[in-house]
PDB file of C-alpha atoms in Angstrom:
ATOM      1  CA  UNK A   1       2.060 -21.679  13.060  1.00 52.00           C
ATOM      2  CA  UNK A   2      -0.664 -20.435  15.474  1.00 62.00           C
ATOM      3  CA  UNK A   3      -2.407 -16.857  15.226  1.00 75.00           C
ATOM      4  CA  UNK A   4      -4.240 -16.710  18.234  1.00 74.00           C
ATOM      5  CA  UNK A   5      -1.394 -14.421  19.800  1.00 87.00           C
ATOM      6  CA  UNK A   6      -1.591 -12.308  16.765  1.00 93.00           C
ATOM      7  CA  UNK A   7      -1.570  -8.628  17.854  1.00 95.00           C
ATOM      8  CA  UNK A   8      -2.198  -5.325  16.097  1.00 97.00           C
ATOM      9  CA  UNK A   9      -0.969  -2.025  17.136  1.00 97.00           C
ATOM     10  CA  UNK A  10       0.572   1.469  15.294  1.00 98.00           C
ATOM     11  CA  UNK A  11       3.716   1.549  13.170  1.00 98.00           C
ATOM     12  CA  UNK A  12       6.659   2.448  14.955  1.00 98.00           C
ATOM     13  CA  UNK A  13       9.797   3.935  13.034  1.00 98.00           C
ATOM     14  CA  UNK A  14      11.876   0.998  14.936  1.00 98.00           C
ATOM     15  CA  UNK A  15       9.489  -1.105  12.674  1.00 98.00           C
ATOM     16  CA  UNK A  16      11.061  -0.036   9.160  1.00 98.00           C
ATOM     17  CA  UNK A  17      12.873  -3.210   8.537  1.00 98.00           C
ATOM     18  CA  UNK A  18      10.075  -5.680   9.132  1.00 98.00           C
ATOM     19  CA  UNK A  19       7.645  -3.152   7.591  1.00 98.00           C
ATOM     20  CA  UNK A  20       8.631  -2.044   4.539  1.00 98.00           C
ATOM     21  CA  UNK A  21       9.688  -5.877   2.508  1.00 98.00           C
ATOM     22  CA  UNK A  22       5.550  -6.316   3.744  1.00 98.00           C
ATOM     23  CA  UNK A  23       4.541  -3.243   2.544  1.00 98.00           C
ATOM     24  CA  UNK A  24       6.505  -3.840  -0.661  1.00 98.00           C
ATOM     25  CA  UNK A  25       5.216  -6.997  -1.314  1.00 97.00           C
ATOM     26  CA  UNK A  26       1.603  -5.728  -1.371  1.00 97.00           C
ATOM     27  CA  UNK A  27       2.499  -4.308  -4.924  1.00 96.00           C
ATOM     28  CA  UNK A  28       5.764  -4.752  -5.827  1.00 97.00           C
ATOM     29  CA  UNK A  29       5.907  -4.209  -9.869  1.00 97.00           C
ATOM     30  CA  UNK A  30       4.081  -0.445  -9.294  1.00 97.00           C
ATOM     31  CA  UNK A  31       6.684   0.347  -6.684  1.00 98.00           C
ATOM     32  CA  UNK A  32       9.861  -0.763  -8.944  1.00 98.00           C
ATOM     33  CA  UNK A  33       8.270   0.695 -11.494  1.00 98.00           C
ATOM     34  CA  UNK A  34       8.115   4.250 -10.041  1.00 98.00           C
ATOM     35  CA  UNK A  35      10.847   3.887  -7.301  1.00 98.00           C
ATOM     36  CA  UNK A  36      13.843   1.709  -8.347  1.00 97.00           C
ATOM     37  CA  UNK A  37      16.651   4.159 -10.161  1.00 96.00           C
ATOM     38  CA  UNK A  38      19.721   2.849 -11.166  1.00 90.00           C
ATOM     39  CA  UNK A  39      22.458   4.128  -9.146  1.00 89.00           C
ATOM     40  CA  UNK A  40      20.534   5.436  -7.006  1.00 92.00           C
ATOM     41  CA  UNK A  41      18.911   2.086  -4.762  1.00 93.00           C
ATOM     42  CA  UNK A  42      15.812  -0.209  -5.491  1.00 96.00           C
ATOM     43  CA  UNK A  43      12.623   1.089  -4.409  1.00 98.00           C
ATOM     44  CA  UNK A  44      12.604  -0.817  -1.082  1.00 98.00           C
ATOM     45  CA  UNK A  45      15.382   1.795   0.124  1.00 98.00           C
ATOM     46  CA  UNK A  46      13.194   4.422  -0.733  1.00 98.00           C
ATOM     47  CA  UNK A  47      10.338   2.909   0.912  1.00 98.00           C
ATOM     48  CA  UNK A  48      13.315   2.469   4.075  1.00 98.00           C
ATOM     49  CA  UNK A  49      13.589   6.610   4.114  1.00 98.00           C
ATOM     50  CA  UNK A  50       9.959   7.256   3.758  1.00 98.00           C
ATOM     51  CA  UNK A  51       8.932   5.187   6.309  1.00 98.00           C
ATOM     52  CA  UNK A  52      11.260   5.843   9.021  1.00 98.00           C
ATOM     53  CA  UNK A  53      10.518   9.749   8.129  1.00 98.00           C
ATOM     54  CA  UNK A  54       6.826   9.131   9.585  1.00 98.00           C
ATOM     55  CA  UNK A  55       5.111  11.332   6.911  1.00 98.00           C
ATOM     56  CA  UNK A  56       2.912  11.020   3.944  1.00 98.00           C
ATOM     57  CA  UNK A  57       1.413   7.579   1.944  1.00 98.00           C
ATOM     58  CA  UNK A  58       4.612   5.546   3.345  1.00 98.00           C
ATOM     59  CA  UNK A  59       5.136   7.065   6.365  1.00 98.00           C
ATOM     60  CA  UNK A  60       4.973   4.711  10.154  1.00 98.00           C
ATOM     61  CA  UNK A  61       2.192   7.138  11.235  1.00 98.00           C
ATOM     62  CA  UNK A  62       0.446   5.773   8.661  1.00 98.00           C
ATOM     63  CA  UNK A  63       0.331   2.077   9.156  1.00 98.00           C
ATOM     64  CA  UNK A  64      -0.190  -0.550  11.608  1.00 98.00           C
ATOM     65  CA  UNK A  65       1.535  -3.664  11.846  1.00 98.00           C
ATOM     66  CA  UNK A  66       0.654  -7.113  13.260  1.00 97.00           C
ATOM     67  CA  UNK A  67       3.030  -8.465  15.822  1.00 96.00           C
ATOM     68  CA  UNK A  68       2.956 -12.195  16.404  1.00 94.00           C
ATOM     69  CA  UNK A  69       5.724 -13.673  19.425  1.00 92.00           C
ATOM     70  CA  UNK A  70       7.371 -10.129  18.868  1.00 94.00           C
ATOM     71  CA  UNK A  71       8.055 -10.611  15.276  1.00 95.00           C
ATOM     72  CA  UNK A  72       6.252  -7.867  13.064  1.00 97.00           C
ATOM     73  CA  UNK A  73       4.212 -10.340  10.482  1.00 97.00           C
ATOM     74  CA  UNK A  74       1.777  -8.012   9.142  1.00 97.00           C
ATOM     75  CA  UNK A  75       1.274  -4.666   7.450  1.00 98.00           C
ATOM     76  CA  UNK A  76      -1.471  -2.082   5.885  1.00 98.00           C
ATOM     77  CA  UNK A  77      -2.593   1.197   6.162  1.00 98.00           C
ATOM     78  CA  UNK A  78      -6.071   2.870   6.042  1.00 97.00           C
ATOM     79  CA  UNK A  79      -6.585   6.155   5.029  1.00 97.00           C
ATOM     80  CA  UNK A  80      -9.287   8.480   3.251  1.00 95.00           C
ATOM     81  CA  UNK A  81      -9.437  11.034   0.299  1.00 92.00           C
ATOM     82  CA  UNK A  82      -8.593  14.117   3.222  1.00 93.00           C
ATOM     83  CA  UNK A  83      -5.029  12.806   2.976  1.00 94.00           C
ATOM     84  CA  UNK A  84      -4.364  14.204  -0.274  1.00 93.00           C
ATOM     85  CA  UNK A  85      -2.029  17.502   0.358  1.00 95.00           C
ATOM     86  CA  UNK A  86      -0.386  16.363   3.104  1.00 97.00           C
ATOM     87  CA  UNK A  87       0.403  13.071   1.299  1.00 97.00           C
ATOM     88  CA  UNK A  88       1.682  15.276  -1.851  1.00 96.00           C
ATOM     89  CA  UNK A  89       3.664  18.162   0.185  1.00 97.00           C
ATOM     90  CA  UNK A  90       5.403  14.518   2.246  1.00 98.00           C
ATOM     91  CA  UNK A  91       6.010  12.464  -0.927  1.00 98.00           C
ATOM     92  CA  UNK A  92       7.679  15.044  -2.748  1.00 97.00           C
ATOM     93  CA  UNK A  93      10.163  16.301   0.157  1.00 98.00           C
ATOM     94  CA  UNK A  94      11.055  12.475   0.202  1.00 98.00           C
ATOM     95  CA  UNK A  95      11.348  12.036  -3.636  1.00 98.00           C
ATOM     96  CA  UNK A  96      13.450  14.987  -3.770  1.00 98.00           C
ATOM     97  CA  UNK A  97      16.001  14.364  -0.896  1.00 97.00           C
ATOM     98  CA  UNK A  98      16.440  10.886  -1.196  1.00 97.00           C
ATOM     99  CA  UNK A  99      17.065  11.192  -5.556  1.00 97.00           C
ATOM    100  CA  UNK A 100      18.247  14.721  -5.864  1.00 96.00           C
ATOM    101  CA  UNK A 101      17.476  17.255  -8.586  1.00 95.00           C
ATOM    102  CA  UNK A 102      18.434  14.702 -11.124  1.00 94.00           C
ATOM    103  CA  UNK A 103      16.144  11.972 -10.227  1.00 97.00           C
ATOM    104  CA  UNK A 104      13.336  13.352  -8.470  1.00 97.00           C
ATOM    105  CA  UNK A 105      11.054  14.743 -11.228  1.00 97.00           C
ATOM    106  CA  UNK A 106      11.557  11.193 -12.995  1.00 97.00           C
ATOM    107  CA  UNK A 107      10.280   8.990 -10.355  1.00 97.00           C
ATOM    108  CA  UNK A 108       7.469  11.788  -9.695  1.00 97.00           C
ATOM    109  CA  UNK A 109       6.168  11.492 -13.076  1.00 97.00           C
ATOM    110  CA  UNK A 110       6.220   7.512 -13.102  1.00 98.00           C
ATOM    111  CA  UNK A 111       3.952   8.324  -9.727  1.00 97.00           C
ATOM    112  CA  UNK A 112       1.804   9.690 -11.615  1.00 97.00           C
ATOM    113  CA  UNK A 113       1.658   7.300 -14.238  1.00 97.00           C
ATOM    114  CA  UNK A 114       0.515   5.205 -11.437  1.00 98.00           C
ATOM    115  CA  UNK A 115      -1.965   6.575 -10.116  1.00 97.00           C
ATOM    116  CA  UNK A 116      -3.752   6.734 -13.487  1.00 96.00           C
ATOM    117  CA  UNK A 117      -3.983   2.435 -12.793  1.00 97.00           C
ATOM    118  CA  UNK A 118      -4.262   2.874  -8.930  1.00 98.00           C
ATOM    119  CA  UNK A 119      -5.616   6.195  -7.969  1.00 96.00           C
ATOM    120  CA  UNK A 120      -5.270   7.699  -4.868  1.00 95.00           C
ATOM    121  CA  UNK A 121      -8.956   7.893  -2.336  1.00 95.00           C
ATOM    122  CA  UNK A 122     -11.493  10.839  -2.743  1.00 91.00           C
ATOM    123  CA  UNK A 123     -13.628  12.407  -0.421  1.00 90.00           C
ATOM    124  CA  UNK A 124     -14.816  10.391   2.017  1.00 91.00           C
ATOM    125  CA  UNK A 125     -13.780   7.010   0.512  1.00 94.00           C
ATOM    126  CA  UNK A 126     -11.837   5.044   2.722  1.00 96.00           C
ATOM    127  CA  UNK A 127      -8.675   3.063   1.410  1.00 98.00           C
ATOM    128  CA  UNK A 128      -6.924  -0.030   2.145  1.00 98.00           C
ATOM    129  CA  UNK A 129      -3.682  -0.284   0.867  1.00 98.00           C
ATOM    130  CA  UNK A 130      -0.070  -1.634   1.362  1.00 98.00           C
ATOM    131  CA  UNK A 131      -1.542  -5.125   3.134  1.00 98.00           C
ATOM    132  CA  UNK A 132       1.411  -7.415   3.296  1.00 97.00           C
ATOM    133  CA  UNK A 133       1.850 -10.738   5.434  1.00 97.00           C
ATOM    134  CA  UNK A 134       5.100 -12.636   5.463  1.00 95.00           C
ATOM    135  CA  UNK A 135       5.346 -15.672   4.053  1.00 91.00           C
ATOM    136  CA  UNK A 136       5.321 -17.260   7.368  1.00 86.00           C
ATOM    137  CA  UNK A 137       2.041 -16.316   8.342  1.00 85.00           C
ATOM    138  CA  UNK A 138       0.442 -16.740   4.715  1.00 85.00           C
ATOM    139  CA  UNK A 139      -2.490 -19.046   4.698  1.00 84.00           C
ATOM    140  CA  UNK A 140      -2.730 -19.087   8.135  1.00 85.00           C
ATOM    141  CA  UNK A 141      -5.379 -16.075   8.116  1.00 89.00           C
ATOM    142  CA  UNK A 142      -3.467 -13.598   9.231  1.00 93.00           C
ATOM    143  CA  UNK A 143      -4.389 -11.397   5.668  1.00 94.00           C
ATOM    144  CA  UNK A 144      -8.257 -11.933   6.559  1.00 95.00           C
ATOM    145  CA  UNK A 145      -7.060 -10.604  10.260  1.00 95.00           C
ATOM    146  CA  UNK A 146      -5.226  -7.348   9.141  1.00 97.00           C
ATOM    147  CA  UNK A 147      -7.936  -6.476   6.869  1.00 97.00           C
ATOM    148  CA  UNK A 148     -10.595  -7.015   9.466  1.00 96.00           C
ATOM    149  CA  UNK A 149      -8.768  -4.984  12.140  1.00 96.00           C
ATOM    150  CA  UNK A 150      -8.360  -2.353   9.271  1.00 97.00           C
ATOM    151  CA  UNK A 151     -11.867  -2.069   8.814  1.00 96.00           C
ATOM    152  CA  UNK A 152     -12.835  -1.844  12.264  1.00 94.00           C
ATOM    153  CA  UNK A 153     -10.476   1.111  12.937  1.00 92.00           C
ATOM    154  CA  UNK A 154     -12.172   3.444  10.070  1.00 91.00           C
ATOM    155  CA  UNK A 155     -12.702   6.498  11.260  1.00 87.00           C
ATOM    156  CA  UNK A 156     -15.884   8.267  11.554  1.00 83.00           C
ATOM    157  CA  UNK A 157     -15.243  11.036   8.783  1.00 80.00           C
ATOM    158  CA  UNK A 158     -14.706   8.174   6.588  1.00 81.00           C
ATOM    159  CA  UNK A 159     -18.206   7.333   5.616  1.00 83.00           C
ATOM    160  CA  UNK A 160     -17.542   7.153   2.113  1.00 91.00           C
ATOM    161  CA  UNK A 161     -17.308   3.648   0.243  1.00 95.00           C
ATOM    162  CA  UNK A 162     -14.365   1.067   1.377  1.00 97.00           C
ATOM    163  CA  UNK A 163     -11.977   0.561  -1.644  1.00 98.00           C
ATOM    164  CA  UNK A 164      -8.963  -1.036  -2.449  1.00 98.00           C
ATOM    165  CA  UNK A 165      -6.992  -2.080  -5.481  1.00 98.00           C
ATOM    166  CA  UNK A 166      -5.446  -5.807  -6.351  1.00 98.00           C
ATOM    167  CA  UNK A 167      -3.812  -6.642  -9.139  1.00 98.00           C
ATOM    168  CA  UNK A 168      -5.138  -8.686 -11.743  1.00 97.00           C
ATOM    169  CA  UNK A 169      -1.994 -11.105 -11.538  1.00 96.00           C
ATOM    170  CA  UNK A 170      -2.999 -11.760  -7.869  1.00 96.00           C
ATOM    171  CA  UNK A 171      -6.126 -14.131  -7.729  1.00 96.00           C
ATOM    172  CA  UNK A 172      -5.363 -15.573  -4.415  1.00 94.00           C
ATOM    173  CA  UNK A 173      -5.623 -12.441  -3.015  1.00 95.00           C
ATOM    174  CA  UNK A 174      -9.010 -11.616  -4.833  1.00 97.00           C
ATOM    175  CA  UNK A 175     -10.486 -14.540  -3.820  1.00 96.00           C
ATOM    176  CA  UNK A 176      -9.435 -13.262  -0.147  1.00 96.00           C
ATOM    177  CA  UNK A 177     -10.718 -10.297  -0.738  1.00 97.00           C
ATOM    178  CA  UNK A 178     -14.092 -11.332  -1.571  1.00 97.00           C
ATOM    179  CA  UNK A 179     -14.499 -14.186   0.872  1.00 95.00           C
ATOM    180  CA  UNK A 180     -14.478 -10.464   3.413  1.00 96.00           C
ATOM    181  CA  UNK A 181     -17.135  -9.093   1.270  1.00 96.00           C
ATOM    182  CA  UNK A 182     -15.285  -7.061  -1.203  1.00 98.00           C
ATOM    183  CA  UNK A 183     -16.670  -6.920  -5.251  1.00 97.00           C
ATOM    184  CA  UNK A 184     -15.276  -5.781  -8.321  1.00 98.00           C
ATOM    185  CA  UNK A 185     -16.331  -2.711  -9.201  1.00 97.00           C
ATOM    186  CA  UNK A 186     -14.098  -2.292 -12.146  1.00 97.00           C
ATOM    187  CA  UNK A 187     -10.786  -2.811 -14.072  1.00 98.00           C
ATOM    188  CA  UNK A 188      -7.767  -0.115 -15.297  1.00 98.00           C
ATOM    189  CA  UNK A 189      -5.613  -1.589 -17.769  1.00 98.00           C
ATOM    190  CA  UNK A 190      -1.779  -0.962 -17.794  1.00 98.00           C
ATOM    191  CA  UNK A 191       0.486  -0.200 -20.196  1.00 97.00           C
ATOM    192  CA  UNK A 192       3.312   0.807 -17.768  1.00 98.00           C
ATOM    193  CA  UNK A 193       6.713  -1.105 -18.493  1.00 97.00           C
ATOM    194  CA  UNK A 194      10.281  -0.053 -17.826  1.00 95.00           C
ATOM    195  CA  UNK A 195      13.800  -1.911 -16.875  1.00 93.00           C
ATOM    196  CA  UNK A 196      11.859  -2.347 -13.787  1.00 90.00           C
ATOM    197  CA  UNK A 197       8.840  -4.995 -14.936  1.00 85.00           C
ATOM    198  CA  UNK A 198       5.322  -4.274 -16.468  1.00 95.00           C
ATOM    199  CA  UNK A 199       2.775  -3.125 -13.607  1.00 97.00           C
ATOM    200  CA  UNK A 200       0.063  -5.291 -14.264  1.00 98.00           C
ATOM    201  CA  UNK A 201      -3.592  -4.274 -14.780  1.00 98.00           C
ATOM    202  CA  UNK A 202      -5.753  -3.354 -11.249  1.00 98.00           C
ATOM    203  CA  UNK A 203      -8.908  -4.218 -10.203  1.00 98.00           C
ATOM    204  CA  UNK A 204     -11.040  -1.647  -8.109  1.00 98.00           C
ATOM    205  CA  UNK A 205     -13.044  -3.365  -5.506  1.00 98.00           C
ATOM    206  CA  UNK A 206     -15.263  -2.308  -2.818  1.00 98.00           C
ATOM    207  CA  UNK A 207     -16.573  -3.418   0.396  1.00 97.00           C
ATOM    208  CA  UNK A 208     -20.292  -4.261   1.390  1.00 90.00           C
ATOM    209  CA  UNK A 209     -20.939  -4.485   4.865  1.00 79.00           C
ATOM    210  CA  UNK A 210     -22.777  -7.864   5.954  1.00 75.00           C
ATOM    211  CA  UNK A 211     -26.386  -7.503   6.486  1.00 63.00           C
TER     212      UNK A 211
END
């Protein structure tokens, strides 16, 4: 496979069934973990009704996707700490009508747990997260692509540091990671475990601009 026709543009809500098994992938323990609810769905069908609902973390207004011959082979999301309430108010009108009353303040809690291992941007720090690249398009650079495009659309209020979280699990994507200039700038252990799988420990790492 060839990437030179590899194209990046906004998430559509037509996109949500190339989108969200990418988007999944990017972390896929933490989002079983907190999502997946027996007899209710896995967490890729929650990830189906936040998506296509456009708002919030998961939403298609906040993603791009790369397309490559019309096939959707890419996916990530930037966003900064002033995405906080709106993010909240969006996630928990999704929580709550796709689980119900019954469900809802479980899988908000596990969110929580979550974010205590992966925590959400603040203030003017500028987040990558959800990168995903099919398998089809792995080691072909189209992972180094998405993150470069990623970078280059950063907003202007966004002049904090450039952060992003990979599990400790995932050297090959570390590696990637760095190779674009990004460091380790720490470690959160995890002790989160359910029917689901163990999320594994995350490393925080940041991005220094070339000279």
């Amino acid at each position: 496979m060839t990437l030179a026709g590899l194209t990046f543009r906004p998430a559509a809500a037509a996109d949500v069934a190339a989108a969200v098994p990418l988007i999944h992938s990017s972390g896929p323990a933490a989002f079983d973990y907190v999502f997946s609810v027996s007899g209710v769905g896995d967490a890729q069908a929650f990830l189906r009704r936040a998506f296509a609902d456009g708002a919030g973390e998961f939403g298609w207004r906040n993603h791009v996707v790369g397309v490559l011959d019309g096939v959707v082979v890419a996916a990530g999301a930037g966003f900064g700490g002033d995405t906080k309430w709106s993010f909240m108010l969006a996630a928990a009108r999704q929580i709550l009508g796709h689980y119900g009353w019954r469900h809802a303040a479980g899988v908000v809690v596990r969110g929580l747990k979550v974010e205590s291992v992966i925590p959400p941007p603040a203030g003017a720090m500028y987040y990558l997260g959800h990168l995903g690249v099919s398998e089809s398009a792995r080691g072909q650079g189209a992972g180094t692509v998405l993150v470069e495009h990623l970078l280059a659309a950063r907003p202007i209020t966004a002049s904090g540091p450039v952060v992003l979280d990979v599990a400790a699990t995932n050297p090959a994507a570390q590696r990637l990671y760095q190779r674009l200039g990004f460091a380790v700038v720490g470690e959160r252990r995890s002790t989160l475990a359910n029917a689901q799988g163990r999320v594994p420990d995350q490393r925080r790492m940041q991005w220094h601009a070339p000279a």
